[in-house]
């Protein structure tokens, strides 16, 4: 065992962990903003809208995230139209390509999770809101969205954890997040076990913090559902 190498590279691991958190937080934040309205469209009464959203979620949930990342990072560069467009300075950046792929992927999963939560809101709550005279906007912000999110918390918590772990794929396109740091140390020092064990410990710590925080949120905002079930 050569843990002295790990000790020397702890600052590099710290930078990698920061990038891991940045990728996860930004991806989840952007996908949340997109997934909430898409969940309503996923349950739209207009078949064309509903099936368009279904097609999007099916594609991104039905193909591996690594393949999606390679298609965005390596595939888009093959099109002259894209290379000549104003978007190329951004699309040629590994960070932008990774974030774009992560956002599209986790938005697809989050949309289906939220759409399912929306379908499980009791009809009586909606009817009561209508009887009270609430506008559709008021119904959405006071009844539908809060009810959708609270019922989606367990599954959405799992999606957040999966997104945190998925950031490891960013190392395949040169980004030095936690797994990328472990790979660099492995190549520089010709050791395999210690770098990846350290990376695993970092992911485990981040996951524990995320799960603990999410349990607090769930008890605070969705505790009434557990009481009802009990």
PDB file of C-alpha atoms in Angstrom:
ATOM      1  CA  UNK A   1       0.000   0.000   0.000  1.00  0.00           C
ATOM      2  CA  UNK A   2       1.261   3.447  -0.881  1.00  0.00           C
ATOM      3  CA  UNK A   3      -0.967   5.926   0.912  1.00  0.00           C
ATOM      4  CA  UNK A   4       1.737   8.611   0.883  1.00  0.00           C
ATOM      5  CA  UNK A   5       0.845   9.273  -2.747  1.00  0.00           C
ATOM      6  CA  UNK A   6      -2.788   9.794  -1.793  1.00  0.00           C
ATOM      7  CA  UNK A   7      -1.802  12.170   1.002  1.00  0.00           C
ATOM      8  CA  UNK A   8       0.302  14.213  -1.416  1.00  0.00           C
ATOM      9  CA  UNK A   9      -2.596  14.447  -3.860  1.00  0.00           C
ATOM     10  CA  UNK A  10      -5.383  15.293  -1.424  1.00  0.00           C
ATOM     11  CA  UNK A  11      -5.609  18.880  -2.767  1.00  0.00           C
ATOM     12  CA  UNK A  12      -6.166  17.407  -6.234  1.00  0.00           C
ATOM     13  CA  UNK A  13      -8.909  15.183  -4.840  1.00  0.00           C
ATOM     14  CA  UNK A  14     -10.482  18.235  -3.200  1.00  0.00           C
ATOM     15  CA  UNK A  15     -10.605  20.008  -6.563  1.00  0.00           C
ATOM     16  CA  UNK A  16     -12.062  16.881  -8.146  1.00  0.00           C
ATOM     17  CA  UNK A  17     -14.762  16.666  -5.476  1.00  0.00           C
ATOM     18  CA  UNK A  18     -15.647  20.327  -6.085  1.00  0.00           C
ATOM     19  CA  UNK A  19     -16.089  19.624  -9.788  1.00  0.00           C
ATOM     20  CA  UNK A  20     -18.174  16.537  -8.992  1.00  0.00           C
ATOM     21  CA  UNK A  21     -20.500  18.622  -6.829  1.00  0.00           C
ATOM     22  CA  UNK A  22     -20.646  21.387  -9.422  1.00  0.00           C
ATOM     23  CA  UNK A  23     -21.649  18.986 -12.187  1.00  0.00           C
ATOM     24  CA  UNK A  24     -24.280  17.307 -10.018  1.00  0.00           C
ATOM     25  CA  UNK A  25     -25.784  20.484  -8.572  1.00  0.00           C
ATOM     26  CA  UNK A  26     -25.941  22.407 -11.851  1.00  0.00           C
ATOM     27  CA  UNK A  27     -27.356  19.424 -13.756  1.00  0.00           C
ATOM     28  CA  UNK A  28     -30.015  18.732 -11.139  1.00  0.00           C
ATOM     29  CA  UNK A  29     -30.964  22.392 -10.761  1.00  0.00           C
ATOM     30  CA  UNK A  30     -31.415  22.951 -14.497  1.00  0.00           C
ATOM     31  CA  UNK A  31     -33.216  19.648 -14.979  1.00  0.00           C
ATOM     32  CA  UNK A  32     -35.613  20.450 -12.124  1.00  0.00           C
ATOM     33  CA  UNK A  33     -36.613  23.721 -13.787  1.00  0.00           C
ATOM     34  CA  UNK A  34     -37.228  21.872 -17.065  1.00  0.00           C
ATOM     35  CA  UNK A  35     -38.854  18.733 -15.648  1.00  0.00           C
ATOM     36  CA  UNK A  36     -41.655  20.440 -13.699  1.00  0.00           C
ATOM     37  CA  UNK A  37     -43.394  21.966 -16.753  1.00  0.00           C
ATOM     38  CA  UNK A  38     -42.543  18.907 -18.863  1.00  0.00           C
ATOM     39  CA  UNK A  39     -44.333  16.720 -16.293  1.00  0.00           C
ATOM     40  CA  UNK A  40     -47.531  18.661 -16.936  1.00  0.00           C
ATOM     41  CA  UNK A  41     -47.034  18.298 -20.682  1.00  0.00           C
ATOM     42  CA  UNK A  42     -46.380  14.585 -20.208  1.00  0.00           C
ATOM     43  CA  UNK A  43     -49.916  14.332 -18.778  1.00  0.00           C
ATOM     44  CA  UNK A  44     -51.421  16.649 -21.372  1.00  0.00           C
ATOM     45  CA  UNK A  45     -54.805  15.798 -22.859  1.00  0.00           C
ATOM     46  CA  UNK A  46     -53.372  16.637 -26.296  1.00  0.00           C
ATOM     47  CA  UNK A  47     -51.986  13.361 -27.709  1.00  0.00           C
ATOM     48  CA  UNK A  48     -49.360  15.069 -29.904  1.00  0.00           C
ATOM     49  CA  UNK A  49     -47.862  16.900 -26.926  1.00  0.00           C
ATOM     50  CA  UNK A  50     -48.039  13.894 -24.641  1.00  0.00           C
ATOM     51  CA  UNK A  51     -46.361  11.545 -27.112  1.00  0.00           C
ATOM     52  CA  UNK A  52     -43.700  14.099 -28.027  1.00  0.00           C
ATOM     53  CA  UNK A  53     -42.593  14.266 -24.393  1.00  0.00           C
ATOM     54  CA  UNK A  54     -42.869  10.487 -24.110  1.00  0.00           C
ATOM     55  CA  UNK A  55     -40.583  10.088 -27.138  1.00  0.00           C
ATOM     56  CA  UNK A  56     -37.985  12.365 -25.578  1.00  0.00           C
ATOM     57  CA  UNK A  57     -38.002  10.581 -22.225  1.00  0.00           C
ATOM     58  CA  UNK A  58     -37.975   7.172 -23.914  1.00  0.00           C
ATOM     59  CA  UNK A  59     -34.881   8.000 -25.955  1.00  0.00           C
ATOM     60  CA  UNK A  60     -32.855   9.331 -23.041  1.00  0.00           C
ATOM     61  CA  UNK A  61     -34.004   6.695 -20.563  1.00  0.00           C
ATOM     62  CA  UNK A  62     -33.584   3.901 -23.067  1.00  0.00           C
ATOM     63  CA  UNK A  63     -29.970   4.574 -24.075  1.00  0.00           C
ATOM     64  CA  UNK A  64     -26.805   4.534 -21.918  1.00  0.00           C
ATOM     65  CA  UNK A  65     -25.649   7.879 -20.552  1.00  0.00           C
ATOM     66  CA  UNK A  66     -22.090   7.170 -21.721  1.00  0.00           C
ATOM     67  CA  UNK A  67     -23.296   6.725 -25.310  1.00  0.00           C
ATOM     68  CA  UNK A  68     -25.231   9.997 -25.074  1.00  0.00           C
ATOM     69  CA  UNK A  69     -22.135  11.776 -23.781  1.00  0.00           C
ATOM     70  CA  UNK A  70     -19.975  10.457 -26.620  1.00  0.00           C
ATOM     71  CA  UNK A  71     -22.600  11.437 -29.198  1.00  0.00           C
ATOM     72  CA  UNK A  72     -22.677  15.006 -27.890  1.00  0.00           C
ATOM     73  CA  UNK A  73     -18.936  15.426 -27.290  1.00  0.00           C
ATOM     74  CA  UNK A  74     -17.537  13.542 -30.292  1.00  0.00           C
ATOM     75  CA  UNK A  75     -20.538  13.260 -32.613  1.00  0.00           C
ATOM     76  CA  UNK A  76     -21.577  16.901 -32.951  1.00  0.00           C
ATOM     77  CA  UNK A  77     -18.095  17.869 -34.145  1.00  0.00           C
ATOM     78  CA  UNK A  78     -18.644  15.841 -37.329  1.00  0.00           C
ATOM     79  CA  UNK A  79     -21.261  18.288 -38.613  1.00  0.00           C
ATOM     80  CA  UNK A  80     -19.877  21.287 -40.483  1.00  0.00           C
ATOM     81  CA  UNK A  81     -23.087  23.227 -39.814  1.00  0.00           C
ATOM     82  CA  UNK A  82     -22.501  22.960 -36.070  1.00  0.00           C
ATOM     83  CA  UNK A  83     -18.791  23.781 -36.300  1.00  0.00           C
ATOM     84  CA  UNK A  84     -19.654  26.917 -38.276  1.00  0.00           C
ATOM     85  CA  UNK A  85     -22.454  27.999 -35.942  1.00  0.00           C
ATOM     86  CA  UNK A  86     -22.273  30.497 -33.084  1.00  0.00           C
ATOM     87  CA  UNK A  87     -22.781  27.594 -30.666  1.00  0.00           C
ATOM     88  CA  UNK A  88     -19.503  25.875 -31.512  1.00  0.00           C
ATOM     89  CA  UNK A  89     -17.356  27.763 -28.943  1.00  0.00           C
ATOM     90  CA  UNK A  90     -19.632  26.320 -26.267  1.00  0.00           C
ATOM     91  CA  UNK A  91     -20.191  22.887 -27.802  1.00  0.00           C
ATOM     92  CA  UNK A  92     -16.424  22.414 -28.203  1.00  0.00           C
ATOM     93  CA  UNK A  93     -16.033  22.733 -24.422  1.00  0.00           C
ATOM     94  CA  UNK A  94     -16.008  19.449 -22.475  1.00  0.00           C
ATOM     95  CA  UNK A  95     -17.750  21.124 -19.531  1.00  0.00           C
ATOM     96  CA  UNK A  96     -20.642  22.361 -21.669  1.00  0.00           C
ATOM     97  CA  UNK A  97     -21.025  19.013 -23.431  1.00  0.00           C
ATOM     98  CA  UNK A  98     -21.055  17.138 -20.129  1.00  0.00           C
ATOM     99  CA  UNK A  99     -23.600  19.492 -18.568  1.00  0.00           C
ATOM    100  CA  UNK A 100     -25.794  19.413 -21.670  1.00  0.00           C
ATOM    101  CA  UNK A 101     -25.808  15.612 -21.700  1.00  0.00           C
ATOM    102  CA  UNK A 102     -26.394  15.305 -17.966  1.00  0.00           C
ATOM    103  CA  UNK A 103     -29.243  17.833 -18.043  1.00  0.00           C
ATOM    104  CA  UNK A 104     -30.991  16.142 -20.960  1.00  0.00           C
ATOM    105  CA  UNK A 105     -30.621  12.727 -19.340  1.00  0.00           C
ATOM    106  CA  UNK A 106     -31.725  13.549 -15.806  1.00  0.00           C
ATOM    107  CA  UNK A 107     -34.548  15.770 -17.104  1.00  0.00           C
ATOM    108  CA  UNK A 108     -35.981  12.743 -18.891  1.00  0.00           C
ATOM    109  CA  UNK A 109     -35.972  10.682 -15.699  1.00  0.00           C
ATOM    110  CA  UNK A 110     -37.218  13.553 -13.536  1.00  0.00           C
ATOM    111  CA  UNK A 111     -40.047  14.300 -15.964  1.00  0.00           C
ATOM    112  CA  UNK A 112     -41.372  10.755 -15.686  1.00  0.00           C
ATOM    113  CA  UNK A 113     -40.978  10.792 -11.893  1.00  0.00           C
ATOM    114  CA  UNK A 114     -42.843  14.083 -11.536  1.00  0.00           C
ATOM    115  CA  UNK A 115     -45.499  13.054 -14.062  1.00  0.00           C
ATOM    116  CA  UNK A 116     -46.150   9.934 -12.008  1.00  0.00           C
ATOM    117  CA  UNK A 117     -46.422  12.017  -8.839  1.00  0.00           C
ATOM    118  CA  UNK A 118     -48.882  14.306 -10.602  1.00  0.00           C
ATOM    119  CA  UNK A 119     -51.063  11.362 -11.590  1.00  0.00           C
ATOM    120  CA  UNK A 120     -51.190  10.169  -7.971  1.00  0.00           C
ATOM    121  CA  UNK A 121     -52.674  13.379  -6.575  1.00  0.00           C
ATOM    122  CA  UNK A 122     -56.142  12.507  -5.243  1.00  0.00           C
ATOM    123  CA  UNK A 123     -58.924  13.828  -7.448  1.00  0.00           C
ATOM    124  CA  UNK A 124     -60.679  15.126  -4.349  1.00  0.00           C
ATOM    125  CA  UNK A 125     -57.925  17.683  -3.740  1.00  0.00           C
ATOM    126  CA  UNK A 126     -58.300  19.074  -7.255  1.00  0.00           C
ATOM    127  CA  UNK A 127     -62.086  19.146  -7.012  1.00  0.00           C
ATOM    128  CA  UNK A 128     -61.862  20.949  -3.683  1.00  0.00           C
ATOM    129  CA  UNK A 129     -59.588  23.574  -5.214  1.00  0.00           C
ATOM    130  CA  UNK A 130     -62.045  24.110  -8.058  1.00  0.00           C
ATOM    131  CA  UNK A 131     -64.960  24.330  -5.643  1.00  0.00           C
ATOM    132  CA  UNK A 132     -63.040  26.926  -3.675  1.00  0.00           C
ATOM    133  CA  UNK A 133     -62.800  28.995  -6.855  1.00  0.00           C
ATOM    134  CA  UNK A 134     -59.053  28.756  -7.442  1.00  0.00           C
ATOM    135  CA  UNK A 135     -57.753  29.739 -10.841  1.00  0.00           C
ATOM    136  CA  UNK A 136     -55.737  27.198 -12.813  1.00  0.00           C
ATOM    137  CA  UNK A 137     -52.560  29.057 -11.921  1.00  0.00           C
ATOM    138  CA  UNK A 138     -53.438  28.966  -8.228  1.00  0.00           C
ATOM    139  CA  UNK A 139     -54.318  25.283  -8.469  1.00  0.00           C
ATOM    140  CA  UNK A 140     -50.946  24.562 -10.080  1.00  0.00           C
ATOM    141  CA  UNK A 141     -48.835  26.430  -7.506  1.00  0.00           C
ATOM    142  CA  UNK A 142     -50.881  25.602  -4.395  1.00  0.00           C
ATOM    143  CA  UNK A 143     -52.140  22.086  -5.073  1.00  0.00           C
ATOM    144  CA  UNK A 144     -50.625  20.353  -8.088  1.00  0.00           C
ATOM    145  CA  UNK A 145     -46.928  21.235  -7.886  1.00  0.00           C
ATOM    146  CA  UNK A 146     -46.607  20.782  -4.079  1.00  0.00           C
ATOM    147  CA  UNK A 147     -48.562  17.515  -4.247  1.00  0.00           C
ATOM    148  CA  UNK A 148     -46.521  16.310  -7.212  1.00  0.00           C
ATOM    149  CA  UNK A 149     -43.184  17.063  -5.570  1.00  0.00           C
ATOM    150  CA  UNK A 150     -44.003  15.570  -2.163  1.00  0.00           C
ATOM    151  CA  UNK A 151     -45.218  12.334  -3.752  1.00  0.00           C
ATOM    152  CA  UNK A 152     -42.129  12.209  -5.969  1.00  0.00           C
ATOM    153  CA  UNK A 153     -39.548  12.737  -3.231  1.00  0.00           C
ATOM    154  CA  UNK A 154     -38.466   9.096  -2.686  1.00  0.00           C
ATOM    155  CA  UNK A 155     -37.905   8.406  -6.389  1.00  0.00           C
ATOM    156  CA  UNK A 156     -36.420  11.829  -7.036  1.00  0.00           C
ATOM    157  CA  UNK A 157     -33.979  11.285  -4.181  1.00  0.00           C
ATOM    158  CA  UNK A 158     -32.760   8.145  -5.931  1.00  0.00           C
ATOM    159  CA  UNK A 159     -32.393  10.088  -9.169  1.00  0.00           C
ATOM    160  CA  UNK A 160     -30.257  12.697  -7.398  1.00  0.00           C
ATOM    161  CA  UNK A 161     -27.961   9.969  -6.077  1.00  0.00           C
ATOM    162  CA  UNK A 162     -27.721   8.357  -9.502  1.00  0.00           C
ATOM    163  CA  UNK A 163     -26.834  11.736 -11.016  1.00  0.00           C
ATOM    164  CA  UNK A 164     -24.110  12.248  -8.420  1.00  0.00           C
ATOM    165  CA  UNK A 165     -22.607   8.878  -9.306  1.00  0.00           C
ATOM    166  CA  UNK A 166     -23.033   9.506 -13.045  1.00  0.00           C
ATOM    167  CA  UNK A 167     -20.670  12.471 -12.846  1.00  0.00           C
ATOM    168  CA  UNK A 168     -17.868   9.891 -12.889  1.00  0.00           C
ATOM    169  CA  UNK A 169     -18.461   9.610 -16.647  1.00  0.00           C
ATOM    170  CA  UNK A 170     -17.174  13.156 -17.088  1.00  0.00           C
ATOM    171  CA  UNK A 171     -13.658  11.758 -16.729  1.00  0.00           C
ATOM    172  CA  UNK A 172     -14.058  10.046 -20.105  1.00  0.00           C
ATOM    173  CA  UNK A 173     -13.997  13.443 -21.838  1.00  0.00           C
ATOM    174  CA  UNK A 174     -10.962  14.863 -20.008  1.00  0.00           C
ATOM    175  CA  UNK A 175     -12.686  16.505 -17.014  1.00  0.00           C
ATOM    176  CA  UNK A 176     -10.805  15.958 -13.749  1.00  0.00           C
ATOM    177  CA  UNK A 177     -13.644  15.279 -11.358  1.00  0.00           C
ATOM    178  CA  UNK A 178     -13.171  12.698  -8.601  1.00  0.00           C
ATOM    179  CA  UNK A 179     -12.827   9.672 -10.863  1.00  0.00           C
ATOM    180  CA  UNK A 180     -10.656  11.630 -13.284  1.00  0.00           C
ATOM    181  CA  UNK A 181      -8.273  12.495 -10.465  1.00  0.00           C
ATOM    182  CA  UNK A 182      -8.055   8.829  -9.456  1.00  0.00           C
ATOM    183  CA  UNK A 183      -7.294   7.878 -13.061  1.00  0.00           C
ATOM    184  CA  UNK A 184      -4.563  10.500 -13.363  1.00  0.00           C
ATOM    185  CA  UNK A 185      -2.885   9.322 -10.158  1.00  0.00           C
ATOM    186  CA  UNK A 186      -3.098   5.735 -11.392  1.00  0.00           C
ATOM    187  CA  UNK A 187      -1.362   6.659 -14.644  1.00  0.00           C
ATOM    188  CA  UNK A 188       1.272   8.846 -12.970  1.00  0.00           C
ATOM    189  CA  UNK A 189       2.227   6.515 -10.118  1.00  0.00           C
ATOM    190  CA  UNK A 190       1.289   3.082 -11.498  1.00  0.00           C
ATOM    191  CA  UNK A 191      -0.889   2.181  -8.534  1.00  0.00           C
ATOM    192  CA  UNK A 192      -4.472   0.995  -8.886  1.00  0.00           C
ATOM    193  CA  UNK A 193      -6.053   0.262  -5.525  1.00  0.00           C
ATOM    194  CA  UNK A 194      -5.413   3.353  -3.424  1.00  0.00           C
ATOM    195  CA  UNK A 195      -6.586   6.035  -5.894  1.00  0.00           C
ATOM    196  CA  UNK A 196      -9.918   4.365  -6.607  1.00  0.00           C
ATOM    197  CA  UNK A 197     -10.553   3.442  -2.977  1.00  0.00           C
ATOM    198  CA  UNK A 198     -10.053   7.102  -2.124  1.00  0.00           C
ATOM    199  CA  UNK A 199     -12.434   8.120  -4.904  1.00  0.00           C
ATOM    200  CA  UNK A 200     -14.989   5.598  -3.667  1.00  0.00           C
ATOM    201  CA  UNK A 201     -14.701   7.012  -0.141  1.00  0.00           C
ATOM    202  CA  UNK A 202     -15.371  10.517  -1.470  1.00  0.00           C
ATOM    203  CA  UNK A 203     -18.449   9.365  -3.373  1.00  0.00           C
ATOM    204  CA  UNK A 204     -19.659   7.453  -0.312  1.00  0.00           C
ATOM    205  CA  UNK A 205     -19.276  10.532   1.875  1.00  0.00           C
ATOM    206  CA  UNK A 206     -21.101  12.771  -0.607  1.00  0.00           C
ATOM    207  CA  UNK A 207     -23.870  10.191  -0.961  1.00  0.00           C
ATOM    208  CA  UNK A 208     -24.262   9.898   2.821  1.00  0.00           C
ATOM    209  CA  UNK A 209     -24.590  13.674   3.152  1.00  0.00           C
ATOM    210  CA  UNK A 210     -27.089  13.808   0.293  1.00  0.00           C
ATOM    211  CA  UNK A 211     -29.203  10.952   1.666  1.00  0.00           C
ATOM    212  CA  UNK A 212     -29.206  12.413   5.175  1.00  0.00           C
ATOM    213  CA  UNK A 213     -30.251  15.829   3.893  1.00  0.00           C
ATOM    214  CA  UNK A 214     -32.932  14.337   1.690  1.00  0.00           C
ATOM    215  CA  UNK A 215     -34.375  12.340   4.579  1.00  0.00           C
ATOM    216  CA  UNK A 216     -34.733  15.555   6.562  1.00  0.00           C
ATOM    217  CA  UNK A 217     -36.502  17.206   3.636  1.00  0.00           C
ATOM    218  CA  UNK A 218     -38.788  14.216   3.203  1.00  0.00           C
ATOM    219  CA  UNK A 219     -39.766  14.167   6.887  1.00  0.00           C
ATOM    220  CA  UNK A 220     -40.381  17.914   6.791  1.00  0.00           C
ATOM    221  CA  UNK A 221     -42.421  18.159   3.602  1.00  0.00           C
ATOM    222  CA  UNK A 222     -43.797  14.660   2.984  1.00  0.00           C
ATOM    223  CA  UNK A 223     -44.255  13.396   6.519  1.00  0.00           C
ATOM    224  CA  UNK A 224     -48.031  13.685   6.237  1.00  0.00           C
ATOM    225  CA  UNK A 225     -48.018  11.053   3.499  1.00  0.00           C
ATOM    226  CA  UNK A 226     -46.230   8.568   5.751  1.00  0.00           C
ATOM    227  CA  UNK A 227     -48.715   9.275   8.530  1.00  0.00           C
ATOM    228  CA  UNK A 228     -51.600   8.680   6.126  1.00  0.00           C
ATOM    229  CA  UNK A 229     -50.105   5.394   4.983  1.00  0.00           C
ATOM    230  CA  UNK A 230     -49.507   4.290   8.581  1.00  0.00           C
TER     231      UNK A 230
END
